[in-house]
Amino acid sequence: MPTPPAPIIRSVAALREQIAAWRRDGAKIGLIPTMGALHEGHLSLVRRALAAGERAVVSIFVNPTQFGPNEDFGAYPRRESEDVAKFAEAGGHLVWAPTVDEMYPAGFATHVAVTGLTDGLCGPFRPGHFQGVATVVAKLLLQVQADHAYFGQKDYQQLQVVIRMARDLDIPTGIIGVPTVREADGLALSSRNIYLSAEERRAAAQLPRVMRETAQAAFAGEAPFAHLLETARARLAAAGFGPIDYVSINDAETLAPVDGLTRPARLFVAARLGKTRLIDNIPIETTTA
Ligand code: PAF
């Protein structure tokens, strides 16, 4: 028998009623914030919430304020009925899919900006992006009032921004980072991977390979980080990536660039392959995640 679809709620008022009813029953709630086009990475977050005994709420909202004027807001994949079916199949309980007007009613004038963590990596390449993310995630956390909210480590800078924002604003939801889910050849799952042509998809496998080898060399102290990063850049360019926004080793918590391993650090890359901007990161101390 097909799984019955998970209910979809589109108004804050109806969401509050459902959350209040669950709370009266003593239920725990887990939020999985997404922009839809759900893949195994998102479903791994749903499974984490379910494994914690929580009612799983997925938000599906393509947030216009986190896209720059020349970015892919219009083209971003929207496939709500497929998403709802996948979510229900995974055992999820409720879909929170507000309209843009419900999320940002006329007169909306409040924004959340997290400084410092957004100065580097994607920050300078996507002006306004993290303010859009922090604002919508603050709203989602306050709307759903979940016990935990689950985010993929693939968007590691976003995860750190959300952790900081929730801490600074005394939002009591626990923020949980979940390891990146990868294809067999190592490519990190992303809703944007569907933009890749067959040829680009083959070339994309070079990204995790170059990253893994660079992280191993950095961990082994084979050469100064600057040299390893230059080599990685050249290898990615040779594989057809470009422009390459950054290839960088940064502190895992402050996200400041580092040139040695006194604290946990990660290798971060953002690069375009054709029209698709791919980002990924891995820890330096191991080569998985
Ligand atoms: O990672 C995403 O899909 C989005 O940035 C998020 C966290 C749902 C906010 O719109």
Short mmCIF file of C-alpha atoms and ligand atoms in Angstrom, two decimals:
data_model
loop_
_atom_site.label_atom_id
_atom_site.label_comp_id
_atom_site.label_asym_id
_atom_site.label_seq_id
_atom_site.Cartn_x
_atom_site.Cartn_y
_atom_site.Cartn_z
CA MET A 1 0.00 0.00 0.00
CA PRO A 2 1.42 3.47 -0.86
CA THR A 3 2.47 5.60 2.14
CA PRO A 4 -0.20 8.25 2.90
CA PRO A 5 1.15 11.75 2.10
CA ALA A 6 2.41 13.87 5.01
CA PRO A 7 0.07 16.82 5.70
CA ILE A 8 1.16 20.19 4.31
CA ILE A 9 0.64 23.36 6.35
CA ARG A 10 0.97 26.78 4.74
CA SER A 11 0.03 29.27 7.45
CA VAL A 12 1.85 30.16 10.67
CA ALA A 13 -1.48 30.00 12.55
CA ALA A 14 -2.18 26.40 11.45
CA LEU A 15 1.42 25.42 12.20
CA ARG A 16 1.14 26.81 15.75
CA GLU A 17 -2.05 24.80 16.33
CA GLN A 18 -0.39 21.56 15.22
CA ILE A 19 2.76 22.20 17.28
CA ALA A 20 0.65 23.06 20.36
CA ALA A 21 -1.36 19.83 19.94
CA TRP A 22 1.85 17.79 19.74
CA ARG A 23 3.24 19.55 22.81
CA ARG A 24 0.05 18.75 24.75
CA ASP A 25 0.68 15.09 23.89
CA GLY A 26 4.27 15.42 25.19
CA ALA A 27 5.79 14.88 21.73
CA LYS A 28 9.33 15.99 20.85
CA ILE A 29 9.78 17.83 17.56
CA GLY A 30 12.65 17.84 15.05
CA LEU A 31 12.88 20.43 12.26
CA ILE A 32 14.64 19.81 8.95
CA PRO A 33 14.92 23.17 7.15
CA THR A 34 15.16 22.76 3.35
CA MET A 35 14.50 24.53 0.08
CA GLY A 36 13.00 21.33 -1.33
CA ALA A 37 14.33 19.10 -4.15
CA LEU A 38 14.86 16.57 -1.40
CA HIS A 39 17.65 14.01 -1.80
CA GLU A 40 19.25 11.36 0.40
CA GLY A 41 21.18 14.05 2.29
CA HIS A 42 17.91 15.66 3.43
CA LEU A 43 16.40 12.25 4.18
CA SER A 44 19.39 11.42 6.40
CA LEU A 45 18.41 14.49 8.47
CA VAL A 46 14.80 13.26 8.64
CA ARG A 47 16.04 9.88 9.84
CA ARG A 48 18.15 11.55 12.56
CA ALA A 49 15.04 13.32 13.90
CA LEU A 50 13.02 10.10 13.80
CA ALA A 51 15.83 8.14 15.51
CA ALA A 52 15.69 10.75 18.31
CA GLY A 53 11.99 9.90 18.73
CA GLU A 54 10.88 13.28 17.35
CA ARG A 55 7.97 14.25 15.13
CA ALA A 56 9.81 15.23 11.95
CA VAL A 57 8.79 18.55 10.40
CA VAL A 58 10.40 19.43 7.06
CA SER A 59 10.21 23.03 5.93
CA ILE A 60 10.18 23.52 2.18
CA PHE A 61 10.71 27.15 1.28
CA VAL A 62 12.84 28.51 -1.57
CA ASN A 63 13.94 31.60 0.30
CA PRO A 64 14.23 34.55 -2.11
CA THR A 65 16.31 36.67 0.29
CA GLN A 66 19.31 34.34 0.22
CA PHE A 67 19.75 34.50 -3.57
CA GLY A 68 21.73 37.29 -5.23
CA PRO A 69 20.33 39.09 -8.29
CA ASN A 70 22.41 36.93 -10.67
CA GLU A 71 21.81 33.66 -8.87
CA ASP A 72 19.45 30.78 -9.59
CA PHE A 73 16.32 31.70 -7.57
CA GLY A 74 14.07 31.40 -10.64
CA ALA A 75 15.65 28.16 -11.84
CA TYR A 76 15.97 26.51 -8.40
CA PRO A 77 14.23 23.11 -8.62
CA ARG A 78 10.68 23.14 -7.22
CA ARG A 79 9.08 19.72 -6.97
CA GLU A 80 6.80 19.79 -3.96
CA SER A 81 4.69 16.70 -4.66
CA GLU A 82 7.79 14.50 -5.17
CA ASP A 83 9.31 15.99 -2.00
CA VAL A 84 6.19 15.30 0.05
CA ALA A 85 6.11 11.68 -1.19
CA LYS A 86 9.81 11.11 -0.35
CA PHE A 87 9.38 12.70 3.07
CA ALA A 88 6.30 10.58 3.87
CA GLU A 89 8.08 7.45 2.65
CA ALA A 90 10.94 8.22 5.06
CA GLY A 91 8.39 8.39 7.91
CA GLY A 92 8.21 12.22 8.25
CA HIS A 93 5.20 13.78 9.94
CA LEU A 94 4.53 17.31 8.67
CA VAL A 95 5.49 19.56 5.77
CA TRP A 96 5.76 23.28 6.55
CA ALA A 97 5.57 25.02 3.17
CA PRO A 98 4.70 28.69 3.62
CA THR A 99 4.21 31.06 0.69
CA VAL A 100 6.61 33.99 0.28
CA ASP A 101 3.85 36.34 1.52
CA GLU A 102 3.29 34.22 4.63
CA MET A 103 7.02 34.25 5.42
CA TYR A 104 7.58 37.91 4.52
CA PRO A 105 4.26 39.75 4.93
CA ALA A 106 3.92 43.31 3.64
CA GLY A 107 6.00 45.65 5.81
CA PHE A 108 8.54 42.99 6.80
CA ALA A 109 11.59 44.95 8.00
CA THR A 110 13.71 42.79 10.30
CA HIS A 111 16.97 41.10 9.33
CA VAL A 112 19.48 38.97 11.20
CA ALA A 113 23.16 39.44 10.35
CA VAL A 114 25.90 37.25 11.83
CA THR A 115 29.26 39.00 11.61
CA GLY A 116 32.75 37.46 11.60
CA LEU A 117 31.80 33.96 10.49
CA THR A 118 30.46 35.41 7.25
CA ASP A 119 33.55 37.50 6.41
CA GLY A 120 35.32 34.73 4.46
CA LEU A 121 34.62 31.64 2.31
CA CYS A 122 31.24 32.15 0.57
CA GLY A 123 30.56 35.51 2.30
CA PRO A 124 32.38 37.82 -0.13
CA PHE A 125 31.20 35.82 -3.17
CA ARG A 126 27.52 35.86 -2.15
CA PRO A 127 26.80 39.29 -0.60
CA GLY A 128 23.60 39.19 1.47
CA HIS A 129 23.34 35.40 1.28
CA PHE A 130 24.05 34.64 4.94
CA GLN A 131 21.83 37.47 6.14
CA GLY A 132 19.02 35.89 4.11
CA VAL A 133 19.81 32.47 5.57
CA ALA A 134 20.13 33.68 9.18
CA THR A 135 16.87 35.64 8.94
CA VAL A 136 14.82 32.80 7.47
CA VAL A 137 16.32 30.17 9.78
CA ALA A 138 15.63 32.38 12.82
CA LYS A 139 12.01 32.61 11.64
CA LEU A 140 11.77 28.86 10.99
CA LEU A 141 13.18 28.08 14.46
CA LEU A 142 10.70 30.46 16.10
CA GLN A 143 7.78 29.22 13.99
CA VAL A 144 8.34 25.51 14.64
CA GLN A 145 9.88 25.76 18.16
CA ALA A 146 11.45 22.35 17.65
CA ASP A 147 13.62 20.57 20.20
CA HIS A 148 16.30 20.10 17.53
CA ALA A 149 16.95 21.40 14.03
CA TYR A 150 19.11 19.33 11.67
CA PHE A 151 21.51 20.77 9.07
CA GLY A 152 23.93 19.06 6.68
CA GLN A 153 27.64 19.64 7.21
CA LYS A 154 27.97 20.10 3.46
CA ASP A 155 26.93 23.73 4.02
CA TYR A 156 29.41 23.98 6.87
CA GLN A 157 29.65 27.78 6.95
CA GLN A 158 25.86 27.99 7.03
CA LEU A 159 25.83 25.48 9.92
CA GLN A 160 28.29 27.59 11.94
CA VAL A 161 26.29 30.76 11.20
CA VAL A 162 23.08 29.08 12.39
CA ILE A 163 24.73 27.75 15.57
CA ARG A 164 26.04 31.26 16.37
CA MET A 165 22.72 32.94 15.55
CA ALA A 166 20.67 30.53 17.72
CA ARG A 167 23.13 30.96 20.59
CA ASP A 168 23.24 34.77 20.31
CA LEU A 169 19.44 35.12 20.10
CA ASP A 170 18.77 32.62 22.94
CA ILE A 171 16.74 30.40 20.65
CA PRO A 172 16.49 27.16 22.64
CA THR A 173 16.37 24.71 19.69
CA GLY A 174 19.47 22.49 19.64
CA ILE A 175 21.29 22.77 16.30
CA ILE A 176 22.64 19.44 15.05
CA GLY A 177 25.15 19.13 12.20
CA VAL A 178 24.90 15.87 10.27
CA PRO A 179 27.71 14.42 8.07
CA THR A 180 27.53 14.96 4.33
CA VAL A 181 25.98 12.20 2.23
CA ARG A 182 28.01 11.39 -0.90
CA GLU A 183 27.58 9.56 -4.18
CA ALA A 184 29.69 6.41 -4.75
CA ASP A 185 32.40 8.54 -6.44
CA GLY A 186 32.50 10.95 -3.48
CA LEU A 187 30.48 13.86 -4.92
CA ALA A 188 28.50 15.48 -2.10
CA LEU A 189 24.74 15.32 -2.66
CA SER A 190 23.24 18.70 -3.47
CA SER A 191 19.95 19.85 -4.97
CA ARG A 192 22.05 21.77 -7.51
CA ASN A 193 23.78 18.61 -8.85
CA ILE A 194 20.83 18.20 -11.23
CA TYR A 195 22.13 21.22 -13.19
CA LEU A 196 25.27 19.24 -14.21
CA SER A 197 25.43 17.80 -17.74
CA ALA A 198 26.59 14.17 -18.06
CA GLU A 199 30.10 15.35 -18.95
CA GLU A 200 30.20 17.82 -16.05
CA ARG A 201 28.92 15.14 -13.69
CA ARG A 202 31.89 12.93 -14.67
CA ALA A 203 34.33 15.81 -14.13
CA ALA A 204 32.66 16.65 -10.78
CA ALA A 205 34.15 13.46 -9.29
CA GLN A 206 37.54 15.22 -9.39
CA LEU A 207 36.39 17.60 -6.67
CA PRO A 208 36.17 15.08 -3.79
CA ARG A 209 39.28 13.29 -5.09
CA VAL A 210 41.41 16.45 -5.13
CA MET A 211 39.98 17.46 -1.75
CA ARG A 212 40.70 14.09 -0.16
CA GLU A 213 44.29 14.04 -1.44
CA THR A 214 44.89 17.65 -0.40
CA ALA A 215 43.48 17.01 3.09
CA GLN A 216 45.68 13.91 3.44
CA ALA A 217 48.77 15.84 2.34
CA ALA A 218 47.93 18.68 4.76
CA PHE A 219 47.46 16.23 7.62
CA ALA A 220 50.75 14.51 6.78
CA GLY A 221 52.53 17.90 6.67
CA GLU A 222 53.82 17.17 3.15
CA ALA A 223 54.18 20.85 2.22
CA PRO A 224 53.09 24.31 3.43
CA PHE A 225 49.31 24.71 3.19
CA ALA A 226 49.66 27.57 0.67
CA HIS A 227 51.54 25.26 -1.69
CA LEU A 228 49.02 22.39 -1.28
CA LEU A 229 46.12 24.78 -1.93
CA GLU A 230 47.78 26.17 -5.09
CA THR A 231 48.29 22.61 -6.36
CA ALA A 232 44.64 21.73 -5.61
CA ARG A 233 43.48 24.84 -7.50
CA ALA A 234 45.61 23.93 -10.51
CA ARG A 235 44.26 20.36 -10.52
CA LEU A 236 40.66 21.57 -10.33
CA ALA A 237 41.27 24.06 -13.15
CA ALA A 238 42.79 21.26 -15.25
CA ALA A 239 39.65 19.16 -14.59
CA GLY A 240 37.48 21.96 -16.04
CA PHE A 241 36.47 23.86 -12.89
CA GLY A 242 36.40 27.65 -13.09
CA PRO A 243 36.12 30.19 -11.83
CA ILE A 244 37.35 28.75 -8.55
CA ASP A 245 36.07 31.00 -5.76
CA TYR A 246 38.24 29.49 -3.03
CA VAL A 247 40.30 26.51 -1.96
CA SER A 248 41.10 27.13 1.67
CA ILE A 249 41.94 25.49 4.99
CA ASN A 250 40.11 27.12 7.87
CA ASP A 251 39.55 26.67 11.58
CA ALA A 252 36.55 24.37 12.04
CA GLU A 253 34.89 26.72 14.55
CA THR A 254 35.95 30.31 13.81
CA LEU A 255 36.32 29.67 10.04
CA ALA A 256 39.46 31.85 10.01
CA PRO A 257 42.09 30.68 7.48
CA VAL A 258 44.93 28.71 9.09
CA ASP A 259 48.38 27.66 7.96
CA GLY A 260 48.96 24.88 10.49
CA LEU A 261 47.07 22.29 12.51
CA THR A 262 46.91 23.44 16.11
CA ARG A 263 43.11 23.05 16.25
CA PRO A 264 40.51 21.12 14.21
CA ALA A 265 40.51 22.47 10.67
CA ARG A 266 38.67 21.77 7.44
CA LEU A 267 39.40 22.09 3.76
CA PHE A 268 36.77 24.19 1.92
CA VAL A 269 36.22 24.55 -1.82
CA ALA A 270 33.75 26.52 -3.92
CA ALA A 271 34.11 26.31 -7.68
CA ARG A 272 31.97 26.47 -10.75
CA LEU A 273 31.63 23.62 -13.20
CA GLY A 274 29.85 25.08 -16.22
CA LYS A 275 26.94 27.03 -14.75
CA THR A 276 26.82 25.07 -11.49
CA ARG A 277 28.52 26.36 -8.37
CA LEU A 278 29.65 23.42 -6.23
CA ILE A 279 30.76 23.73 -2.61
CA ASP A 280 32.21 21.07 -0.37
CA ASN A 281 34.33 20.68 2.75
CA ILE A 282 36.04 17.88 4.65
CA PRO A 283 37.91 17.69 7.93
CA ILE A 284 41.68 17.64 7.70
CA GLU A 285 42.13 14.99 10.37
CA THR A 286 40.12 12.33 8.57
CA THR A 287 39.14 11.97 4.95
CA THR A 288 35.51 10.96 5.28
CA ALA A 289 32.51 13.12 6.45
O1 PAF B 1 20.41 24.84 3.24
C1 PAF B 1 19.30 25.24 2.78
O2 PAF B 1 18.59 24.52 2.11
C2 PAF B 1 18.85 26.65 3.09
O3 PAF B 1 19.93 27.53 3.12
C3 PAF B 1 18.03 26.76 4.39
C4 PAF B 1 18.84 26.38 5.61
C5 PAF B 1 16.80 25.85 4.30
C6 PAF B 1 17.54 28.21 4.59
O4 PAF B 1 16.75 28.62 3.52
#
